[in-house]
Tab-separated table of C-alpha atoms in Angstrom:
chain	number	residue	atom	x	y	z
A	1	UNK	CA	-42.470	12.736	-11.408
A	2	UNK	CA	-42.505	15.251	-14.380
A	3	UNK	CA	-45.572	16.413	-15.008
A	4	UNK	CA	-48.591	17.957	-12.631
A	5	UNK	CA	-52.520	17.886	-12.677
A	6	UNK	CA	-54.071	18.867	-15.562
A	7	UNK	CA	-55.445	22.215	-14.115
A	8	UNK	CA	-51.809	22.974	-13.415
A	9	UNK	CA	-50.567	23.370	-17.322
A	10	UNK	CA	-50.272	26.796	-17.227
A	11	UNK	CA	-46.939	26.560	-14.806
A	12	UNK	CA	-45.984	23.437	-16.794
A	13	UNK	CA	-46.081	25.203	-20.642
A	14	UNK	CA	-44.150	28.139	-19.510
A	15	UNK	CA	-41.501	26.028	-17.311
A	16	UNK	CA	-40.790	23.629	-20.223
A	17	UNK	CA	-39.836	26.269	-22.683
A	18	UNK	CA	-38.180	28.728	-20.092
A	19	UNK	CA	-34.934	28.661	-21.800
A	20	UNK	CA	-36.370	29.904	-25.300
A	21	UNK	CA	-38.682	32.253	-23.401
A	22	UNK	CA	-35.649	33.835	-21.454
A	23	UNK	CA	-33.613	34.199	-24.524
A	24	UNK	CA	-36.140	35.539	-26.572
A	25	UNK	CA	-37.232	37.913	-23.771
A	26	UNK	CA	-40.490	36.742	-23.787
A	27	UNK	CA	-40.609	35.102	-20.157
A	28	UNK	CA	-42.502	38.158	-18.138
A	29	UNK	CA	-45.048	39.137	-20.685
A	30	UNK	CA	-45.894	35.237	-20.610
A	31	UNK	CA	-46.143	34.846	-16.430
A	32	UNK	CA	-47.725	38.599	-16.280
A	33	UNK	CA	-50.870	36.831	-18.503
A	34	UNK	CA	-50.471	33.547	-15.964
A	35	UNK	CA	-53.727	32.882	-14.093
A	36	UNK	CA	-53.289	32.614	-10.349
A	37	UNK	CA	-53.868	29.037	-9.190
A	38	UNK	CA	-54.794	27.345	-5.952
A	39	UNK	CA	-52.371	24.851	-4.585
A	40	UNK	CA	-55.115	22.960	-3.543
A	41	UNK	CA	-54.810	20.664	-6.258
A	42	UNK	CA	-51.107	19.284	-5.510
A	43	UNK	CA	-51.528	16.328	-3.964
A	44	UNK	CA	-48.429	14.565	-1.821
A	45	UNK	CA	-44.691	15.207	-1.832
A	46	UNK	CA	-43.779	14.942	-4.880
A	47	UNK	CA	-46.435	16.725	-6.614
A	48	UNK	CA	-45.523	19.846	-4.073
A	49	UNK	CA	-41.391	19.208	-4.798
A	50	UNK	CA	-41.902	19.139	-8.542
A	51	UNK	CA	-44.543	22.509	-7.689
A	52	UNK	CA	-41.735	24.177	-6.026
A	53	UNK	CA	-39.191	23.616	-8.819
A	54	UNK	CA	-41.145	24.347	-11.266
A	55	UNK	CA	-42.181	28.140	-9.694
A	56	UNK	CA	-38.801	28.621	-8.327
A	57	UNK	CA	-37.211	27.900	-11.649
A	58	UNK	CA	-39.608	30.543	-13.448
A	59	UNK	CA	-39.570	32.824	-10.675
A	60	UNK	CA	-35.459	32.814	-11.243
A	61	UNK	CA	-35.875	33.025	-14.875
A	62	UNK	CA	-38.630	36.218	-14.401
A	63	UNK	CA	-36.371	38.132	-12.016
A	64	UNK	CA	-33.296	37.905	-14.538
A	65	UNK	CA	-34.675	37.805	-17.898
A	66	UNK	CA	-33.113	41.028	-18.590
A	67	UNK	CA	-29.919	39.626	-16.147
A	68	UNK	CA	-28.138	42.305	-13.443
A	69	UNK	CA	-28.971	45.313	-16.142
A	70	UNK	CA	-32.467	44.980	-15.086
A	71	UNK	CA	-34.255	42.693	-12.614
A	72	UNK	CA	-37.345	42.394	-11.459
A	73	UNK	CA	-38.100	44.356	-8.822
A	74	UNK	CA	-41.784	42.643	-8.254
A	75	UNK	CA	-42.949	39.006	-8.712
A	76	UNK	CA	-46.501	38.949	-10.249
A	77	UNK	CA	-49.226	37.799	-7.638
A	78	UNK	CA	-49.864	34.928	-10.034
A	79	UNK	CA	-46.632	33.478	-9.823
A	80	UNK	CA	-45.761	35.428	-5.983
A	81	UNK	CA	-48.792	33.628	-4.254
A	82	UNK	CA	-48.449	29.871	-5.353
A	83	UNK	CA	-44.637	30.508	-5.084
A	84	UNK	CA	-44.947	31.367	-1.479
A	85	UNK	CA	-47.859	28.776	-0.761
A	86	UNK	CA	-46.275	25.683	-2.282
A	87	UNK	CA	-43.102	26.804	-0.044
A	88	UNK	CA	-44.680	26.983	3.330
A	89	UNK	CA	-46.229	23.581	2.829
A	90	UNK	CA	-42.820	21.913	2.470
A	91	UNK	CA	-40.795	24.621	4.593
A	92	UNK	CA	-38.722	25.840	1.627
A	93	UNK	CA	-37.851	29.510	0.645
A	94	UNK	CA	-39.617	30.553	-1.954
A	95	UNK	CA	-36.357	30.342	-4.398
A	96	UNK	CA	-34.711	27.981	-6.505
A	97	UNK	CA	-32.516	26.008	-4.158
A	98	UNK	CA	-29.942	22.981	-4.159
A	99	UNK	CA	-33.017	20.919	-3.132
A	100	UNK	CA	-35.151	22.132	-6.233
A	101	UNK	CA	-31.727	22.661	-9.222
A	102	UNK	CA	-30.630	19.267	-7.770
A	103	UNK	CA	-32.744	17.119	-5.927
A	104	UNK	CA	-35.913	17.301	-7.684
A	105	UNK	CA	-34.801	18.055	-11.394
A	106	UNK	CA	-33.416	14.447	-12.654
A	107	UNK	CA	-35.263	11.447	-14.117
A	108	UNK	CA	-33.985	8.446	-15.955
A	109	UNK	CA	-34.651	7.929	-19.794
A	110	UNK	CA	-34.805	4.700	-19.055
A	111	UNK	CA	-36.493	3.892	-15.960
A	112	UNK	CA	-34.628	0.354	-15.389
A	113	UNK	CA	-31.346	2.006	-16.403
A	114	UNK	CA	-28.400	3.046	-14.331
A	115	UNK	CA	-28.233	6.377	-12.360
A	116	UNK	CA	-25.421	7.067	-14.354
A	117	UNK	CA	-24.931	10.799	-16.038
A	118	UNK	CA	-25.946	8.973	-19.705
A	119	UNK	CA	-29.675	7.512	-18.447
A	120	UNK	CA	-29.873	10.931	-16.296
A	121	UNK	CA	-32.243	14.360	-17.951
A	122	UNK	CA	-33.247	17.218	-15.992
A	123	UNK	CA	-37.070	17.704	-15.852
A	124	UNK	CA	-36.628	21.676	-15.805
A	125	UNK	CA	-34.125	23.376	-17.728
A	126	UNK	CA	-32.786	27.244	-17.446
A	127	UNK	CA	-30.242	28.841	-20.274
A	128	UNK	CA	-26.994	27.146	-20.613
A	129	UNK	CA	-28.109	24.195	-22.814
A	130	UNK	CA	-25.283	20.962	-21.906
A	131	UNK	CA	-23.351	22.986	-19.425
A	132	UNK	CA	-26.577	23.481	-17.718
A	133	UNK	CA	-27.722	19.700	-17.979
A	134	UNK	CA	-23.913	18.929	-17.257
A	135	UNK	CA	-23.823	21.008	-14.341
A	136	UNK	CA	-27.049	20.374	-12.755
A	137	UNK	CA	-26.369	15.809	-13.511
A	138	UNK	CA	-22.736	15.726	-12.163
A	139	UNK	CA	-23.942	17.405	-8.539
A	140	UNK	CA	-27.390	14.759	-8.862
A	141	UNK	CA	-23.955	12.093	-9.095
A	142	UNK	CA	-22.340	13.667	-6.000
A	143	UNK	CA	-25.397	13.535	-3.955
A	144	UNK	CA	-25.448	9.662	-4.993
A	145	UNK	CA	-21.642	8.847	-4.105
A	146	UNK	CA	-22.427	10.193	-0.984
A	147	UNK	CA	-25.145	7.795	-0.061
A	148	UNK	CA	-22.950	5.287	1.698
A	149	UNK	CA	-21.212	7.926	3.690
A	150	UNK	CA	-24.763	8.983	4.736
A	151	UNK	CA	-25.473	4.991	5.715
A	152	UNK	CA	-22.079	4.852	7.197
A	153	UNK	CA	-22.665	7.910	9.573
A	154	UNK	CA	-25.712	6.246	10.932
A	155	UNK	CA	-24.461	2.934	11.287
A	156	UNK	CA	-21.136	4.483	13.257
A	157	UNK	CA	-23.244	6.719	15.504
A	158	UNK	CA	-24.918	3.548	16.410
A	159	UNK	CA	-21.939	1.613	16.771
A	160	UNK	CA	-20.377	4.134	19.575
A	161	UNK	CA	-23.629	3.940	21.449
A	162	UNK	CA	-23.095	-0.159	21.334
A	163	UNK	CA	-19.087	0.735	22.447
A	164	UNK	CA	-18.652	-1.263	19.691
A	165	UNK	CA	-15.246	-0.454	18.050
A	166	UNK	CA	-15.072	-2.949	15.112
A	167	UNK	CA	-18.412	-1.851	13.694
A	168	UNK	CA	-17.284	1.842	14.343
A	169	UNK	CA	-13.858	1.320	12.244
A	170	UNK	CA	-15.876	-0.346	9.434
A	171	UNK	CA	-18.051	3.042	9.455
A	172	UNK	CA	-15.387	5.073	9.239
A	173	UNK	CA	-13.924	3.164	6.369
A	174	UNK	CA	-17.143	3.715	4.449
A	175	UNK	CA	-16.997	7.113	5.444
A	176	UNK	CA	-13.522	7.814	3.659
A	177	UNK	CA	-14.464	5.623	0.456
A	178	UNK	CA	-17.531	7.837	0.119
A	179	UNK	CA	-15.936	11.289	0.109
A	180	UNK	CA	-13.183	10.508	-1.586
A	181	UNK	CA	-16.045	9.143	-4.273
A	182	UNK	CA	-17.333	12.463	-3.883
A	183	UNK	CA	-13.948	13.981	-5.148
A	184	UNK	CA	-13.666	11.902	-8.127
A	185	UNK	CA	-17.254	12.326	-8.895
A	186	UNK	CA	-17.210	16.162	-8.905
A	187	UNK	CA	-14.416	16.199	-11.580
A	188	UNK	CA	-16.759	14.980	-14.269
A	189	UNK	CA	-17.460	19.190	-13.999
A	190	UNK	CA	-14.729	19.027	-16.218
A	191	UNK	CA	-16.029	16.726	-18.829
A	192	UNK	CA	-19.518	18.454	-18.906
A	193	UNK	CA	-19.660	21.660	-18.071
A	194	UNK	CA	-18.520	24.717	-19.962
A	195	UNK	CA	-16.163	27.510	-17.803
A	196	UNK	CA	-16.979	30.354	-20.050
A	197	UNK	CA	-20.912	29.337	-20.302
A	198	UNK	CA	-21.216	28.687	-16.530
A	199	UNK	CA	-19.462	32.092	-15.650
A	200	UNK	CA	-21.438	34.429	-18.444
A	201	UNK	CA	-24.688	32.301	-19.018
A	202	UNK	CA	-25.860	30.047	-16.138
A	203	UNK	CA	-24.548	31.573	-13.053
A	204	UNK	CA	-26.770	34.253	-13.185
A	205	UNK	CA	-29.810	32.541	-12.840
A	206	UNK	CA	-28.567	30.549	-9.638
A	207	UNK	CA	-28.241	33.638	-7.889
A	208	UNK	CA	-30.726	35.239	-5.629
A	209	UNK	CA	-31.371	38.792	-3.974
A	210	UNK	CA	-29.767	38.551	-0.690
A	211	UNK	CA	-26.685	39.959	-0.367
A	212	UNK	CA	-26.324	40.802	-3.824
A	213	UNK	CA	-25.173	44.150	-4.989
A	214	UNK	CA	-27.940	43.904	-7.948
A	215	UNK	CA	-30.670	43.867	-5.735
A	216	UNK	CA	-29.972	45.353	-2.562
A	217	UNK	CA	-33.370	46.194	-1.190
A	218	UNK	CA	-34.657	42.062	-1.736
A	219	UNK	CA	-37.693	41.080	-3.988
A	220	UNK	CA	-41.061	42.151	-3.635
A	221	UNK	CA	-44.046	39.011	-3.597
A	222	UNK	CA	-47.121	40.716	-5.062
A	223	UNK	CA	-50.026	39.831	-2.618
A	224	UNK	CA	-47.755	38.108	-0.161
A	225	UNK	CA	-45.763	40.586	1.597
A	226	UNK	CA	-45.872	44.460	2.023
A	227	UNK	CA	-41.954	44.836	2.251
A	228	UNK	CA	-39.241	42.814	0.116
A	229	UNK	CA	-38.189	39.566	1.074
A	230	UNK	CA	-34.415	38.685	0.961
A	231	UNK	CA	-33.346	35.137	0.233
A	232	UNK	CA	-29.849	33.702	-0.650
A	233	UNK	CA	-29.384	31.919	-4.160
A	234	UNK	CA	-28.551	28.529	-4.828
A	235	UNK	CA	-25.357	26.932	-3.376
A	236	UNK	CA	-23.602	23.823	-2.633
A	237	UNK	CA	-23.765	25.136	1.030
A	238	UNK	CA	-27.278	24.400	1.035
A	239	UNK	CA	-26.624	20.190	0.351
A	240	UNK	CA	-27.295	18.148	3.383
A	241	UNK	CA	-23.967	15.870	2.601
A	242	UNK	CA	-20.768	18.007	3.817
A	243	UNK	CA	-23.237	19.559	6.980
A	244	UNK	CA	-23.712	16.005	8.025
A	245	UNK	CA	-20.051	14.545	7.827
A	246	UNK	CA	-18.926	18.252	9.453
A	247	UNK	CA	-21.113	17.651	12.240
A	248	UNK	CA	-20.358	13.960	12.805
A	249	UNK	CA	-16.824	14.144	12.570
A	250	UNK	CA	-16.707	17.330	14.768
A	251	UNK	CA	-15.453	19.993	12.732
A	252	UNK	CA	-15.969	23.323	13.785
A	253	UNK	CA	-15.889	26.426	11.525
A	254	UNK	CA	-14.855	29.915	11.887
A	255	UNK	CA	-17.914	32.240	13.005
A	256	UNK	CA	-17.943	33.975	9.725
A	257	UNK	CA	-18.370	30.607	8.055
A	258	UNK	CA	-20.429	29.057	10.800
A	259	UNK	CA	-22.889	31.800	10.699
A	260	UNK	CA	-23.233	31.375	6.664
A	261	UNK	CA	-23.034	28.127	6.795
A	262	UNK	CA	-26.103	28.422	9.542
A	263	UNK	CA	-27.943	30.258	7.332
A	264	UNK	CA	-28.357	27.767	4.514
A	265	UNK	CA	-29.842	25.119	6.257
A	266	UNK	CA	-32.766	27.002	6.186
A	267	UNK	CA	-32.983	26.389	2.754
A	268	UNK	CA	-32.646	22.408	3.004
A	269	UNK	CA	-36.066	20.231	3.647
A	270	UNK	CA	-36.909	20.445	7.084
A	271	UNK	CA	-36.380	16.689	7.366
A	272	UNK	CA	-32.573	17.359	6.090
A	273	UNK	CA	-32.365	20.164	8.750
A	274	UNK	CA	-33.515	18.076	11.506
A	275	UNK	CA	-31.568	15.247	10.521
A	276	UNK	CA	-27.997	17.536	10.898
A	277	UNK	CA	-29.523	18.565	14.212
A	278	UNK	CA	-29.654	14.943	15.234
A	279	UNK	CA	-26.625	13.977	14.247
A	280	UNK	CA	-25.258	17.274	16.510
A	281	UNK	CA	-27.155	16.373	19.629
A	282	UNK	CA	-25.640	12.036	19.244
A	283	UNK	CA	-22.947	11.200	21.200
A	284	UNK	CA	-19.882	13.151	19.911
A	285	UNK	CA	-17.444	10.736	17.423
A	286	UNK	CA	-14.552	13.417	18.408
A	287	UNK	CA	-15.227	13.380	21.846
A	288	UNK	CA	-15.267	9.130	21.757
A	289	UNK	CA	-12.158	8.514	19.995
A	290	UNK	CA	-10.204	11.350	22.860
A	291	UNK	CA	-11.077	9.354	25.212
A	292	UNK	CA	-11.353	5.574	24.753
A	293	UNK	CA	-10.754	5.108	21.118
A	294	UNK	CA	-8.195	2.074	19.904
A	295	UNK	CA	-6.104	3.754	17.405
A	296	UNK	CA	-7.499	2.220	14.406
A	297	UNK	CA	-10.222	4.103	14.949
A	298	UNK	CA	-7.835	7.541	15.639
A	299	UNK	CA	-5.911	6.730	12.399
A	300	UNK	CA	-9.687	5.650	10.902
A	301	UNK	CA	-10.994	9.193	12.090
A	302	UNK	CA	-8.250	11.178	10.389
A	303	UNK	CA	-8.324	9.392	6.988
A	304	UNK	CA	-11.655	10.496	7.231
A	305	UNK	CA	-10.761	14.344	7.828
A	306	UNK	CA	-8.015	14.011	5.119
A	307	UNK	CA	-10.204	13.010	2.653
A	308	UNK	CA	-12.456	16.032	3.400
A	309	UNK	CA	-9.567	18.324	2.960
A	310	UNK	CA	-8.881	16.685	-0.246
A	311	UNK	CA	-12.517	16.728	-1.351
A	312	UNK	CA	-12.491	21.201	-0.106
A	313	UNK	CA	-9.033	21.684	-1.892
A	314	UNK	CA	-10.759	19.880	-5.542
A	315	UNK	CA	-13.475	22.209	-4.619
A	316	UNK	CA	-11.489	25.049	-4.497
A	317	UNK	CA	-9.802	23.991	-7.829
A	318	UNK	CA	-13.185	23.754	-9.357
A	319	UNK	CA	-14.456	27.515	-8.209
A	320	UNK	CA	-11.104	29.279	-9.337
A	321	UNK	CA	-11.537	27.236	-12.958
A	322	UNK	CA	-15.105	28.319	-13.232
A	323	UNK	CA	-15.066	31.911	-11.282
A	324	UNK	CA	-12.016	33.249	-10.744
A	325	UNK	CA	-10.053	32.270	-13.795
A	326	UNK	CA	-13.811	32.575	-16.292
A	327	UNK	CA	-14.147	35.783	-14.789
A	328	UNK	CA	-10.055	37.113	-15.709
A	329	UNK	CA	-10.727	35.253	-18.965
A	330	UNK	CA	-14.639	37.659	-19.517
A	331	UNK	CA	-12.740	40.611	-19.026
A	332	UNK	CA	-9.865	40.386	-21.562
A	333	UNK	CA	-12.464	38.608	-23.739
A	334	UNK	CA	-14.665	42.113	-25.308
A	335	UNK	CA	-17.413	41.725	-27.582
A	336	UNK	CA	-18.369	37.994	-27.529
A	337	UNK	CA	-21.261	36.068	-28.270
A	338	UNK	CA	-21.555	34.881	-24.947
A	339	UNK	CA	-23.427	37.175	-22.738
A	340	UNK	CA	-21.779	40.312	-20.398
A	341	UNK	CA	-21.503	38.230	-17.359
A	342	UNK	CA	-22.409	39.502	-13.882
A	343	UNK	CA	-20.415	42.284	-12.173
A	344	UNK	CA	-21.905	42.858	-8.940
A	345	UNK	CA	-21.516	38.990	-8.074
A	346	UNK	CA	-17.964	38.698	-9.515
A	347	UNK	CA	-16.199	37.616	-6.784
A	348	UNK	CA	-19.499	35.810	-4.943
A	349	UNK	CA	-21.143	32.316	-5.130
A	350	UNK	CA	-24.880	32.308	-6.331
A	351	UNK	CA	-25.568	31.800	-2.499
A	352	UNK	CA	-23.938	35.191	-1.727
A	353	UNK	CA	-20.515	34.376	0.357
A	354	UNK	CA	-17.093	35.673	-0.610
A	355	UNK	CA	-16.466	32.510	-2.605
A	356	UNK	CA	-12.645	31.513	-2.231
A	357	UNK	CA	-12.093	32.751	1.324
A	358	UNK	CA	-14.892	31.480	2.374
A	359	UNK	CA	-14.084	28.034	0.905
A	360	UNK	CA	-10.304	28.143	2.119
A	361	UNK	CA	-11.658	28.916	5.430
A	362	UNK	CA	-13.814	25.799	6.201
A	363	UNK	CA	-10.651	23.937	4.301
A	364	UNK	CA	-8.103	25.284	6.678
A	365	UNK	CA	-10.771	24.224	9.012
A	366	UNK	CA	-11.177	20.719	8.274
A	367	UNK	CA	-7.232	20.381	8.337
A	368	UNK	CA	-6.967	21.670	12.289
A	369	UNK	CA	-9.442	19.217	13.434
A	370	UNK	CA	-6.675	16.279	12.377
A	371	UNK	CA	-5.899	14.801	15.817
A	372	UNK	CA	-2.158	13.602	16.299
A	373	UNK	CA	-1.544	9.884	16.355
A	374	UNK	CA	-0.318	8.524	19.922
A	375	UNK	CA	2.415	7.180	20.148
């Protein structure tokens, strides 16, 4: 779905040029002359997804037009009050999360066509022209190779209910071949997206006004709320995927990380949230292979785990190309044509963590809960 009801063009105008109304610095004089609108109108799902993307995309765009220099320090009522509405009916935050930048924003060119990064456009766009597109395709890609680890999960759980250890090694199997399809998929970063662009240009607009030194006292909601509201920014922490196979395969996280890690699932769809929560209260996979497990399914288990280390160490690779080593490269840079990136996020993800600890952390993590082979 890309386009709403008719009475809904107002949000539609503004969020298909929002990249030439950001740049031109344009974007708040255009949502301050917005008429409020009744969500009444949004019929189903989708129409409320595509809602929600739509305002938090905007509402991202309003808040750093003017990037950390200035922000907004109140969202309109026209743009506050559908913002909020639209994301109590669905149980989102009323910000642009993973489940608006990624889920929601991709359609095929070609409808019968492959879901492959070629056939693939975002519906809404934000500054950062192909980097942006690049970055925003590649993760849609990693949320698809992870589809049959997702089916595998399910189909294992099931399979240690049944005791049945031949369907649980298959699982497994899948399991492995889908993260380590997440790995390869991710490094297409590399073939799309832009270091210097994503550091000074796009990152900025992923990032939200909870713990962020740019906006320490939160964003005001005109007509929703009497005090600020703080929520995090957009963050791979927030996908369903790596929550899911964590859970399953029983690895546990430090309490810094767990507690941050906590914290974004309340920015997933409630169905995603409930379905981690599931997969936490099944019988534990850990817990199974301790104690009767053939050691197929040990050695099964911990290719599984290995793989995820593999998959958090690429990851890790990926942030110090497009943070670390984009910010070092900013600062010896000067005057540039590229935008003064950031400082108060510097060291931060967009969803607010200390970005490489935290990440080596749940790596170092993942590696501990190897089990040793018996002998």
């Amino acid at each position: 779905m890309k386009e709403l009801p008719e009475y809904y063009q107002p949000w539609m105008e503004i969020a298909n040029k929002l990249p030439y109304l950001i740049e031109s610095h344009q974007l708040r004089a255009c949502v301050n002359k917005m008429p409020l609108l009744s969500c009444h109108l949004l019929e189903g799902h989708r129409q409320l997804r595509l809602a929600h993307l739509v305002l938090s995309a905007v509402t991202m765009g309003y808040v750093w037009q003017e990037r950390e220099k200035q922000p907004a320090e109140v969202l309109p009522r026209s743009l506050a009050i559908p913002m909020v509405e639209v994301s109590k009916i669905l149980g989102l935050p009323p910000i642009l999360a993973h489940s608006d930048l990624v889920l929601t924003n991709w359609t095929k060119k070609d409808p019968k066509g492959p879901l492959e990064i070629s056939n693939l456009e975002t519906i809404v766009s934000l500054p950062g022209g192909e980097s942006l597109r690049g970055f925003v395709l590649v993760t849609v890609l990693v949320e698809k190779a992870a589809v049959p680890g997702i089916k595998a999960l399910a189909q294992a759980i099931s399979a240690i209910l049944q005791s049945n250890e031949d369907t649980l090694l298959k699982a497994l199997q899948r399991l492995r071949l889908s993260i380590q399809d997440i790995t390869r998929t991710l490094g297409q970063m590399h073939d799309y997206v832009d270091p210097d662009i994503f550091y000074a240009v796009i990152r900025i607009f992923l990032s939200g006004w909870s713990d962020n030194p740019a906006m320490p006292k939160g964003l005001m909601y005109e007509g929703v709320s009497t005090e600020p509201l703080k929520c995090s920014g957009g963050s791979a922490a927030q996908s369903t995927v790596l929550h899911a196979f964590d859970e399953f395969l029983g690895v546990c996280h430090s309490e810094e990380s767990a507690d941050f890690l906590c914290r974004m699932r309340d920015y997933m769809p409630p169905s995603h949230k409930a379905f981690i929560e599931e997969i936490h209260s099944a019988p534990s996979l850990r817990d199974h292979i301790l104690d009767r497990g053939q050691a197929c399914c040990l050695e099964a288990y911990n290719l599984c785990l290995e793989a995820l280390v593999e998959l958090r160490s690429y990851h890790i690779i990926i942030v110090t190309k497009y943070l670390i080593t984009a910010a070092a490269r900013a600062r010896s840079r000067g005057a540039s044509h590229l935008p003064e990136p950031s400082q108060a996020l510097e060291n931060r993800g967009t969803g607010g963590s200390v970005v490489l600890s935290f990440l080596k952390s749940v790596r170092d993590q993942t590696q501990k809960a190897i089990l040793p082979l018996r002998d």
